[in-house]
Amino acid sequence: MRLTALRRNIAVATAVAAGAIVVPVTIAWSTSPGSSVAVTWNAPNVAAAPAASRVAAPDRPRAAVPTASRVAAPRGHHDHDSDLQPYPTPPRAYDFGETLAKLEGDLLEIAFFAQMIPHHRAGVEMSRLHLQRGVDPQLRTHSENIIAFQGFQIGQFTRWLRDWYGLTPRQAVQRLPREARREIEDLDEELAMMVAELREVPAGRRFDVEFARMMIPHHLWGIMEFLEPEARAVHPELRVASATGIVAQQAQVADLRTWLSGRPGGRDGRDGH
């Protein structure tokens, strides 16, 4: 079952919260012939983690979680553990992951490009906002890494979509079955709302916290979309790029989880209690 793989990857990405040993992971990619860029994140050493951290994640939610859930907690108050949990991953992202599992060949690749390109664009936009308003040095480095890596993949995926299929991302959506088109439209709206909500957060520590809480589900959403092309894409280049995307975003989720756990109100926080 593809959902088994999906749950396994989510469990790996969050293993650090259950006591996994954190080790550095370097993601490198080529930007032009003869040159490359490398970014290093801290990632959980899953082999060293307790067995409980590797169990399957709970069944995905069936009912839609309203976008308002991201702003339900009072702004500026982070005195309780629940306040420092990441926001929920949009249920529609799970639906689209299942849709990708039903597609084959060219349609799988086209559907992936049609949603991952705007998904990455939103991640880059959120990270640029953080560089303007955030204050934590560790998170600012994280934002710089997102801009570099996801910006590179945006260009790569846009070029492949054009070269392999003669399509722009907008044209790609129109080539897809009705269910996939509807899900992509819903997810594009979700991305726009995430960016709009982050724009409403004032600069400073509060922006750091909200950025981390939003970026974790954004990364988990991306991991779901990478699973099928990583396993079944027609082009080997896309299989490799998808595997790299999974590793990078798992490591980023672990980093953000670790950062949140050390904030005032987090379970490991020392100040603020």
PDB file of C-alpha atoms in Angstrom:
ATOM      1  CA  MET A   1       0.000   0.000   0.000  1.00  0.00           C
ATOM      2  CA  ARG A   2       1.285   3.449  -0.917  1.00  0.00           C
ATOM      3  CA  LEU A   3      -0.235   4.896   2.265  1.00  0.00           C
ATOM      4  CA  THR A   4       2.058   2.588   4.242  1.00  0.00           C
ATOM      5  CA  ALA A   5       5.044   4.270   2.611  1.00  0.00           C
ATOM      6  CA  LEU A   6       3.484   7.676   3.218  1.00  0.00           C
ATOM      7  CA  ARG A   7       3.004   6.954   6.914  1.00  0.00           C
ATOM      8  CA  ARG A   8       6.519   5.519   7.194  1.00  0.00           C
ATOM      9  CA  ASN A   9       8.045   8.699   5.792  1.00  0.00           C
ATOM     10  CA  ILE A  10       5.984  10.909   8.087  1.00  0.00           C
ATOM     11  CA  ALA A  11       7.079   8.785  11.053  1.00  0.00           C
ATOM     12  CA  VAL A  12      10.721   9.097  10.001  1.00  0.00           C
ATOM     13  CA  ALA A  13      10.398  12.856   9.585  1.00  0.00           C
ATOM     14  CA  THR A  14       9.125  13.280  13.131  1.00  0.00           C
ATOM     15  CA  ALA A  15      11.269  10.626  14.829  1.00  0.00           C
ATOM     16  CA  VAL A  16      13.435  13.248  16.491  1.00  0.00           C
ATOM     17  CA  ALA A  17      10.501  14.177  18.741  1.00  0.00           C
ATOM     18  CA  ALA A  18      10.599  10.648  20.169  1.00  0.00           C
ATOM     19  CA  GLY A  19      14.290  10.757  21.037  1.00  0.00           C
ATOM     20  CA  ALA A  20      16.057   9.896  17.812  1.00  0.00           C
ATOM     21  CA  ILE A  21      19.728  10.801  17.595  1.00  0.00           C
ATOM     22  CA  VAL A  22      20.210  13.784  15.294  1.00  0.00           C
ATOM     23  CA  VAL A  23      22.918  13.570  12.648  1.00  0.00           C
ATOM     24  CA  PRO A  24      23.872  16.032   9.894  1.00  0.00           C
ATOM     25  CA  VAL A  25      22.687  15.242   6.363  1.00  0.00           C
ATOM     26  CA  THR A  26      24.036  17.078   3.332  1.00  0.00           C
ATOM     27  CA  ILE A  27      21.900  17.446   0.217  1.00  0.00           C
ATOM     28  CA  ALA A  28      23.881  18.336  -2.911  1.00  0.00           C
ATOM     29  CA  TRP A  29      22.629  19.075  -6.398  1.00  0.00           C
ATOM     30  CA  SER A  30      24.090  20.340  -9.657  1.00  0.00           C
ATOM     31  CA  THR A  31      23.232  23.853 -10.745  1.00  0.00           C
ATOM     32  CA  SER A  32      25.230  23.813 -13.971  1.00  0.00           C
ATOM     33  CA  PRO A  33      27.808  21.562 -15.631  1.00  0.00           C
ATOM     34  CA  GLY A  34      30.851  21.340 -13.406  1.00  0.00           C
ATOM     35  CA  SER A  35      29.292  23.100 -10.405  1.00  0.00           C
ATOM     36  CA  SER A  36      27.126  22.089  -7.482  1.00  0.00           C
ATOM     37  CA  VAL A  37      25.477  23.427  -4.341  1.00  0.00           C
ATOM     38  CA  ALA A  38      25.228  21.611  -1.023  1.00  0.00           C
ATOM     39  CA  VAL A  39      23.005  22.346   1.962  1.00  0.00           C
ATOM     40  CA  THR A  40      23.302  20.591   5.338  1.00  0.00           C
ATOM     41  CA  TRP A  41      20.456  19.923   7.769  1.00  0.00           C
ATOM     42  CA  ASN A  42      20.264  18.007  11.011  1.00  0.00           C
ATOM     43  CA  ALA A  43      18.290  14.805  10.452  1.00  0.00           C
ATOM     44  CA  PRO A  44      17.199  12.041  12.824  1.00  0.00           C
ATOM     45  CA  ASN A  45      19.225   8.844  12.852  1.00  0.00           C
ATOM     46  CA  VAL A  46      16.234   6.550  12.533  1.00  0.00           C
ATOM     47  CA  ALA A  47      18.227   3.406  13.140  1.00  0.00           C
ATOM     48  CA  ALA A  48      19.139   4.707  16.588  1.00  0.00           C
ATOM     49  CA  ALA A  49      15.644   5.872  17.452  1.00  0.00           C
ATOM     50  CA  PRO A  50      13.397   3.900  19.810  1.00  0.00           C
ATOM     51  CA  ALA A  51      11.162   1.411  18.041  1.00  0.00           C
ATOM     52  CA  ALA A  52       8.088   3.425  18.996  1.00  0.00           C
ATOM     53  CA  SER A  53       9.291   6.308  16.841  1.00  0.00           C
ATOM     54  CA  ARG A  54       9.149   4.123  13.739  1.00  0.00           C
ATOM     55  CA  VAL A  55       5.592   2.896  14.037  1.00  0.00           C
ATOM     56  CA  ALA A  56       3.063   3.868  11.390  1.00  0.00           C
ATOM     57  CA  ALA A  57       1.433   7.246  11.731  1.00  0.00           C
ATOM     58  CA  PRO A  58      -2.286   7.308  12.600  1.00  0.00           C
ATOM     59  CA  ASP A  59      -4.842   7.026   9.832  1.00  0.00           C
ATOM     60  CA  ARG A  60      -5.223  10.256   7.911  1.00  0.00           C
ATOM     61  CA  PRO A  61      -8.084  12.543   8.897  1.00  0.00           C
ATOM     62  CA  ARG A  62     -11.269  12.054   6.906  1.00  0.00           C
ATOM     63  CA  ALA A  63     -12.987  15.342   7.588  1.00  0.00           C
ATOM     64  CA  ALA A  64     -11.625  18.599   6.243  1.00  0.00           C
ATOM     65  CA  VAL A  65      -9.751  20.760   8.721  1.00  0.00           C
ATOM     66  CA  PRO A  66     -10.755  24.395   8.228  1.00  0.00           C
ATOM     67  CA  THR A  67      -8.009  26.836   7.418  1.00  0.00           C
ATOM     68  CA  ALA A  68      -9.092  28.818  10.472  1.00  0.00           C
ATOM     69  CA  SER A  69      -7.431  26.111  12.579  1.00  0.00           C
ATOM     70  CA  ARG A  70      -4.123  27.810  11.850  1.00  0.00           C
ATOM     71  CA  VAL A  71      -5.198  30.980  13.595  1.00  0.00           C
ATOM     72  CA  ALA A  72      -7.308  29.502  16.394  1.00  0.00           C
ATOM     73  CA  ALA A  73      -4.652  30.005  19.078  1.00  0.00           C
ATOM     74  CA  PRO A  74      -4.388  33.581  20.408  1.00  0.00           C
ATOM     75  CA  ARG A  75      -1.626  35.402  18.565  1.00  0.00           C
ATOM     76  CA  GLY A  76       1.415  36.176  20.659  1.00  0.00           C
ATOM     77  CA  HIS A  77       0.568  33.685  23.436  1.00  0.00           C
ATOM     78  CA  HIS A  78       2.692  30.544  23.439  1.00  0.00           C
ATOM     79  CA  ASP A  79       2.565  29.508  27.074  1.00  0.00           C
ATOM     80  CA  HIS A  80       1.222  25.989  26.560  1.00  0.00           C
ATOM     81  CA  ASP A  81       2.605  22.932  24.813  1.00  0.00           C
ATOM     82  CA  SER A  82      -0.385  22.794  22.469  1.00  0.00           C
ATOM     83  CA  ASP A  83       0.387  26.292  21.192  1.00  0.00           C
ATOM     84  CA  LEU A  84       3.744  25.109  19.875  1.00  0.00           C
ATOM     85  CA  GLN A  85       2.471  22.161  17.880  1.00  0.00           C
ATOM     86  CA  PRO A  86       2.656  22.511  14.088  1.00  0.00           C
ATOM     87  CA  TYR A  87      -0.530  23.302  12.245  1.00  0.00           C
ATOM     88  CA  PRO A  88      -2.376  20.335  10.692  1.00  0.00           C
ATOM     89  CA  THR A  89      -1.420  19.100   7.263  1.00  0.00           C
ATOM     90  CA  PRO A  90      -4.289  19.910   4.861  1.00  0.00           C
ATOM     91  CA  PRO A  91      -6.439  16.782   4.366  1.00  0.00           C
ATOM     92  CA  ARG A  92      -6.607  17.580   0.655  1.00  0.00           C
ATOM     93  CA  ALA A  93      -2.858  16.877   0.478  1.00  0.00           C
ATOM     94  CA  TYR A  94      -3.553  13.291   1.561  1.00  0.00           C
ATOM     95  CA  ASP A  95      -6.259  13.051  -1.093  1.00  0.00           C
ATOM     96  CA  PHE A  96      -3.887  14.263  -3.794  1.00  0.00           C
ATOM     97  CA  GLY A  97      -1.252  11.766  -2.644  1.00  0.00           C
ATOM     98  CA  GLU A  98      -3.767   8.991  -3.210  1.00  0.00           C
ATOM     99  CA  THR A  99      -4.682  10.446  -6.604  1.00  0.00           C
ATOM    100  CA  LEU A 100      -1.023  10.373  -7.644  1.00  0.00           C
ATOM    101  CA  ALA A 101      -0.923   6.699  -6.618  1.00  0.00           C
ATOM    102  CA  LYS A 102      -3.689   5.993  -9.152  1.00  0.00           C
ATOM    103  CA  LEU A 103      -1.931   7.700 -12.067  1.00  0.00           C
ATOM    104  CA  GLU A 104       0.605   6.095 -14.375  1.00  0.00           C
ATOM    105  CA  GLY A 105       3.340   7.190 -16.762  1.00  0.00           C
ATOM    106  CA  ASP A 106       3.093  10.643 -18.294  1.00  0.00           C
ATOM    107  CA  LEU A 107      -0.013  11.592 -16.299  1.00  0.00           C
ATOM    108  CA  LEU A 108       1.764  10.875 -13.008  1.00  0.00           C
ATOM    109  CA  GLU A 109       4.645  13.157 -13.926  1.00  0.00           C
ATOM    110  CA  ILE A 110       2.403  15.926 -15.294  1.00  0.00           C
ATOM    111  CA  ALA A 111       0.170  15.873 -12.201  1.00  0.00           C
ATOM    112  CA  PHE A 112       3.194  15.990  -9.916  1.00  0.00           C
ATOM    113  CA  PHE A 113       4.716  18.966 -11.726  1.00  0.00           C
ATOM    114  CA  ALA A 114       1.360  20.775 -11.831  1.00  0.00           C
ATOM    115  CA  GLN A 115       1.125  20.824  -8.026  1.00  0.00           C
ATOM    116  CA  MET A 116       4.739  20.660  -6.816  1.00  0.00           C
ATOM    117  CA  ILE A 117       5.824  23.769  -8.723  1.00  0.00           C
ATOM    118  CA  PRO A 118       3.264  26.069  -7.001  1.00  0.00           C
ATOM    119  CA  HIS A 119       3.859  24.206  -3.732  1.00  0.00           C
ATOM    120  CA  HIS A 120       7.573  25.033  -3.864  1.00  0.00           C
ATOM    121  CA  ARG A 121       6.840  28.603  -4.943  1.00  0.00           C
ATOM    122  CA  ALA A 122       4.756  29.104  -1.803  1.00  0.00           C
ATOM    123  CA  GLY A 123       7.554  27.641   0.332  1.00  0.00           C
ATOM    124  CA  VAL A 124      10.044  30.058  -1.205  1.00  0.00           C
ATOM    125  CA  GLU A 125       7.668  32.995  -0.682  1.00  0.00           C
ATOM    126  CA  MET A 126       7.113  32.065   2.970  1.00  0.00           C
ATOM    127  CA  SER A 127      10.865  31.742   3.478  1.00  0.00           C
ATOM    128  CA  ARG A 128      11.520  35.148   1.919  1.00  0.00           C
ATOM    129  CA  LEU A 129       8.945  36.631   4.281  1.00  0.00           C
ATOM    130  CA  HIS A 130      10.810  35.020   7.146  1.00  0.00           C
ATOM    131  CA  LEU A 131      14.115  36.543   6.075  1.00  0.00           C
ATOM    132  CA  GLN A 132      12.380  39.940   6.152  1.00  0.00           C
ATOM    133  CA  ARG A 133      10.649  39.521   9.521  1.00  0.00           C
ATOM    134  CA  GLY A 134      12.194  36.638  11.454  1.00  0.00           C
ATOM    135  CA  VAL A 135      14.916  37.111  14.050  1.00  0.00           C
ATOM    136  CA  ASP A 136      16.166  33.622  14.989  1.00  0.00           C
ATOM    137  CA  PRO A 137      19.533  32.918  13.274  1.00  0.00           C
ATOM    138  CA  GLN A 138      18.933  29.174  13.017  1.00  0.00           C
ATOM    139  CA  LEU A 139      15.558  29.641  11.342  1.00  0.00           C
ATOM    140  CA  ARG A 140      16.959  32.305   9.033  1.00  0.00           C
ATOM    141  CA  THR A 141      19.544  29.779   7.826  1.00  0.00           C
ATOM    142  CA  HIS A 142      16.719  27.287   7.360  1.00  0.00           C
ATOM    143  CA  SER A 143      14.844  29.819   5.210  1.00  0.00           C
ATOM    144  CA  GLU A 144      17.925  30.446   3.097  1.00  0.00           C
ATOM    145  CA  ASN A 145      18.238  26.684   2.519  1.00  0.00           C
ATOM    146  CA  ILE A 146      14.598  26.424   1.448  1.00  0.00           C
ATOM    147  CA  ILE A 147      14.986  29.292  -1.007  1.00  0.00           C
ATOM    148  CA  ALA A 148      18.121  27.721  -2.510  1.00  0.00           C
ATOM    149  CA  PHE A 149      16.912  24.122  -2.752  1.00  0.00           C
ATOM    150  CA  GLN A 150      13.256  24.614  -3.610  1.00  0.00           C
ATOM    151  CA  GLY A 151      14.092  27.493  -5.939  1.00  0.00           C
ATOM    152  CA  PHE A 152      16.448  25.166  -7.786  1.00  0.00           C
ATOM    153  CA  GLN A 153      13.773  22.473  -8.059  1.00  0.00           C
ATOM    154  CA  ILE A 154      11.189  24.982  -9.325  1.00  0.00           C
ATOM    155  CA  GLY A 155      13.466  25.781 -12.266  1.00  0.00           C
ATOM    156  CA  GLN A 156      14.318  22.116 -12.793  1.00  0.00           C
ATOM    157  CA  PHE A 157      10.697  20.926 -12.742  1.00  0.00           C
ATOM    158  CA  THR A 158       9.475  23.794 -14.932  1.00  0.00           C
ATOM    159  CA  ARG A 159      12.164  23.007 -17.502  1.00  0.00           C
ATOM    160  CA  TRP A 160      11.398  19.274 -17.494  1.00  0.00           C
ATOM    161  CA  LEU A 161       7.659  19.897 -17.864  1.00  0.00           C
ATOM    162  CA  ARG A 162       8.378  22.101 -20.884  1.00  0.00           C
ATOM    163  CA  ASP A 163      11.031  19.863 -22.456  1.00  0.00           C
ATOM    164  CA  TRP A 164       9.275  16.542 -21.888  1.00  0.00           C
ATOM    165  CA  TYR A 165       5.644  17.545 -22.436  1.00  0.00           C
ATOM    166  CA  GLY A 166       5.631  21.042 -23.981  1.00  0.00           C
ATOM    167  CA  LEU A 167       3.524  22.395 -21.107  1.00  0.00           C
ATOM    168  CA  THR A 168       3.514  25.225 -18.613  1.00  0.00           C
ATOM    169  CA  PRO A 169       2.315  24.429 -15.063  1.00  0.00           C
ATOM    170  CA  ARG A 170      -1.068  26.025 -15.829  1.00  0.00           C
ATOM    171  CA  GLN A 171      -1.448  24.025 -19.041  1.00  0.00           C
ATOM    172  CA  ALA A 172      -0.457  20.859 -17.197  1.00  0.00           C
ATOM    173  CA  VAL A 173      -3.468  21.143 -14.886  1.00  0.00           C
ATOM    174  CA  GLN A 174      -5.822  21.072 -17.880  1.00  0.00           C
ATOM    175  CA  ARG A 175      -4.359  17.756 -19.069  1.00  0.00           C
ATOM    176  CA  LEU A 176      -5.377  15.961 -15.869  1.00  0.00           C
ATOM    177  CA  PRO A 177      -8.480  13.986 -14.869  1.00  0.00           C
ATOM    178  CA  ARG A 178     -11.259  15.989 -13.222  1.00  0.00           C
ATOM    179  CA  GLU A 179     -10.502  14.708  -9.710  1.00  0.00           C
ATOM    180  CA  ALA A 180      -6.840  15.736  -9.929  1.00  0.00           C
ATOM    181  CA  ARG A 181      -7.754  19.164 -11.337  1.00  0.00           C
ATOM    182  CA  ARG A 182     -10.197  19.811  -8.499  1.00  0.00           C
ATOM    183  CA  GLU A 183      -7.675  18.771  -5.852  1.00  0.00           C
ATOM    184  CA  ILE A 184      -4.934  20.950  -7.345  1.00  0.00           C
ATOM    185  CA  GLU A 185      -7.267  23.953  -7.416  1.00  0.00           C
ATOM    186  CA  ASP A 186      -8.140  23.366  -3.744  1.00  0.00           C
ATOM    187  CA  LEU A 187      -4.481  22.979  -2.793  1.00  0.00           C
ATOM    188  CA  ASP A 188      -3.510  26.130  -4.680  1.00  0.00           C
ATOM    189  CA  GLU A 189      -6.121  28.000  -2.633  1.00  0.00           C
ATOM    190  CA  GLU A 190      -4.705  26.469   0.540  1.00  0.00           C
ATOM    191  CA  LEU A 191      -1.201  27.646  -0.393  1.00  0.00           C
ATOM    192  CA  ALA A 192      -2.462  31.170  -1.061  1.00  0.00           C
ATOM    193  CA  MET A 193      -4.170  31.241   2.340  1.00  0.00           C
ATOM    194  CA  MET A 194      -1.040  29.996   4.110  1.00  0.00           C
ATOM    195  CA  VAL A 195       1.036  32.779   2.583  1.00  0.00           C
ATOM    196  CA  ALA A 196      -1.668  35.378   3.299  1.00  0.00           C
ATOM    197  CA  GLU A 197      -1.936  34.320   6.946  1.00  0.00           C
ATOM    198  CA  LEU A 198       1.839  34.455   7.396  1.00  0.00           C
ATOM    199  CA  ARG A 199       1.852  37.987   5.972  1.00  0.00           C
ATOM    200  CA  GLU A 200      -0.467  39.025   8.808  1.00  0.00           C
ATOM    201  CA  VAL A 201       2.033  37.998  11.508  1.00  0.00           C
ATOM    202  CA  PRO A 202       4.168  40.848  12.876  1.00  0.00           C
ATOM    203  CA  ALA A 203       7.952  40.733  12.734  1.00  0.00           C
ATOM    204  CA  GLY A 204       9.996  39.270  15.570  1.00  0.00           C
ATOM    205  CA  ARG A 205       9.938  36.097  17.622  1.00  0.00           C
ATOM    206  CA  ARG A 206       6.239  35.584  16.964  1.00  0.00           C
ATOM    207  CA  PHE A 207       6.960  35.400  13.248  1.00  0.00           C
ATOM    208  CA  ASP A 208       9.657  32.779  13.900  1.00  0.00           C
ATOM    209  CA  VAL A 209       7.180  30.581  15.769  1.00  0.00           C
ATOM    210  CA  GLU A 210       4.379  30.888  13.220  1.00  0.00           C
ATOM    211  CA  PHE A 211       6.781  30.252  10.345  1.00  0.00           C
ATOM    212  CA  ALA A 212       7.976  27.008  11.968  1.00  0.00           C
ATOM    213  CA  ARG A 213       4.442  25.881  12.745  1.00  0.00           C
ATOM    214  CA  MET A 214       3.341  26.453   9.140  1.00  0.00           C
ATOM    215  CA  MET A 215       6.440  25.118   7.421  1.00  0.00           C
ATOM    216  CA  ILE A 216       6.256  21.672   9.066  1.00  0.00           C
ATOM    217  CA  PRO A 217       2.905  20.742   7.448  1.00  0.00           C
ATOM    218  CA  HIS A 218       4.077  22.394   4.226  1.00  0.00           C
ATOM    219  CA  HIS A 219       7.080  20.041   4.150  1.00  0.00           C
ATOM    220  CA  LEU A 220       5.014  16.966   5.098  1.00  0.00           C
ATOM    221  CA  TRP A 221       2.629  17.838   2.272  1.00  0.00           C
ATOM    222  CA  GLY A 222       5.610  17.923  -0.097  1.00  0.00           C
ATOM    223  CA  ILE A 223       6.861  14.528   1.120  1.00  0.00           C
ATOM    224  CA  MET A 224       3.490  12.981   0.257  1.00  0.00           C
ATOM    225  CA  GLU A 225       3.688  14.306  -3.289  1.00  0.00           C
ATOM    226  CA  PHE A 226       7.251  13.093  -3.809  1.00  0.00           C
ATOM    227  CA  LEU A 227       6.486   9.465  -2.880  1.00  0.00           C
ATOM    228  CA  GLU A 228       4.913   8.296  -6.145  1.00  0.00           C
ATOM    229  CA  PRO A 229       7.335   9.899  -8.633  1.00  0.00           C
ATOM    230  CA  GLU A 230      10.229   8.711  -6.469  1.00  0.00           C
ATOM    231  CA  ALA A 231       9.007   5.152  -6.976  1.00  0.00           C
ATOM    232  CA  ARG A 232       7.346   5.197 -10.408  1.00  0.00           C
ATOM    233  CA  ALA A 233       8.295   8.240 -12.512  1.00  0.00           C
ATOM    234  CA  VAL A 234       9.010   7.489 -16.171  1.00  0.00           C
ATOM    235  CA  HIS A 235      12.178   9.600 -16.191  1.00  0.00           C
ATOM    236  CA  PRO A 236      15.044   8.504 -13.920  1.00  0.00           C
ATOM    237  CA  GLU A 237      16.014  12.159 -13.371  1.00  0.00           C
ATOM    238  CA  LEU A 238      12.667  12.769 -11.709  1.00  0.00           C
ATOM    239  CA  ARG A 239      12.992   9.649  -9.548  1.00  0.00           C
ATOM    240  CA  VAL A 240      16.328  10.933  -8.262  1.00  0.00           C
ATOM    241  CA  ALA A 241      15.039  14.489  -7.721  1.00  0.00           C
ATOM    242  CA  SER A 242      12.039  13.135  -5.804  1.00  0.00           C
ATOM    243  CA  ALA A 243      14.213  10.993  -3.548  1.00  0.00           C
ATOM    244  CA  THR A 244      16.373  14.039  -2.832  1.00  0.00           C
ATOM    245  CA  GLY A 245      13.273  16.110  -2.074  1.00  0.00           C
ATOM    246  CA  ILE A 246      12.023  13.530   0.430  1.00  0.00           C
ATOM    247  CA  VAL A 247      15.333  13.395   2.294  1.00  0.00           C
ATOM    248  CA  ALA A 248      15.693  17.188   2.331  1.00  0.00           C
ATOM    249  CA  GLN A 249      12.193  17.850   3.634  1.00  0.00           C
ATOM    250  CA  GLN A 250      12.355  15.077   6.249  1.00  0.00           C
ATOM    251  CA  ALA A 251      15.557  16.632   7.568  1.00  0.00           C
ATOM    252  CA  GLN A 252      13.954  20.088   7.585  1.00  0.00           C
ATOM    253  CA  VAL A 253      10.925  18.801   9.507  1.00  0.00           C
ATOM    254  CA  ALA A 254      13.246  17.287  12.117  1.00  0.00           C
ATOM    255  CA  ASP A 255      15.112  20.586  12.405  1.00  0.00           C
ATOM    256  CA  LEU A 256      11.894  22.563  12.860  1.00  0.00           C
ATOM    257  CA  ARG A 257      10.494  20.058  15.364  1.00  0.00           C
ATOM    258  CA  THR A 258      13.692  20.341  17.377  1.00  0.00           C
ATOM    259  CA  TRP A 259      13.536  24.143  17.266  1.00  0.00           C
ATOM    260  CA  LEU A 260       9.908  24.218  18.416  1.00  0.00           C
ATOM    261  CA  SER A 261      10.583  21.794  21.267  1.00  0.00           C
ATOM    262  CA  GLY A 262      13.180  24.200  22.668  1.00  0.00           C
ATOM    263  CA  ARG A 263      10.935  27.281  22.636  1.00  0.00           C
ATOM    264  CA  PRO A 264       9.227  28.642  25.754  1.00  0.00           C
ATOM    265  CA  GLY A 265       6.131  26.478  26.127  1.00  0.00           C
ATOM    266  CA  GLY A 266       7.675  23.552  24.239  1.00  0.00           C
ATOM    267  CA  ARG A 267       8.116  20.287  26.103  1.00  0.00           C
ATOM    268  CA  ASP A 268      11.868  20.836  26.386  1.00  0.00           C
ATOM    269  CA  GLY A 269      11.652  24.557  26.995  1.00  0.00           C
ATOM    270  CA  ARG A 270      13.281  25.891  30.129  1.00  0.00           C
ATOM    271  CA  ASP A 271      12.389  29.576  29.990  1.00  0.00           C
ATOM    272  CA  GLY A 272       8.783  30.653  30.255  1.00  0.00           C
ATOM    273  CA  HIS A 273       7.845  28.072  32.935  1.00  0.00           C
TER     274      HIS A 273
END
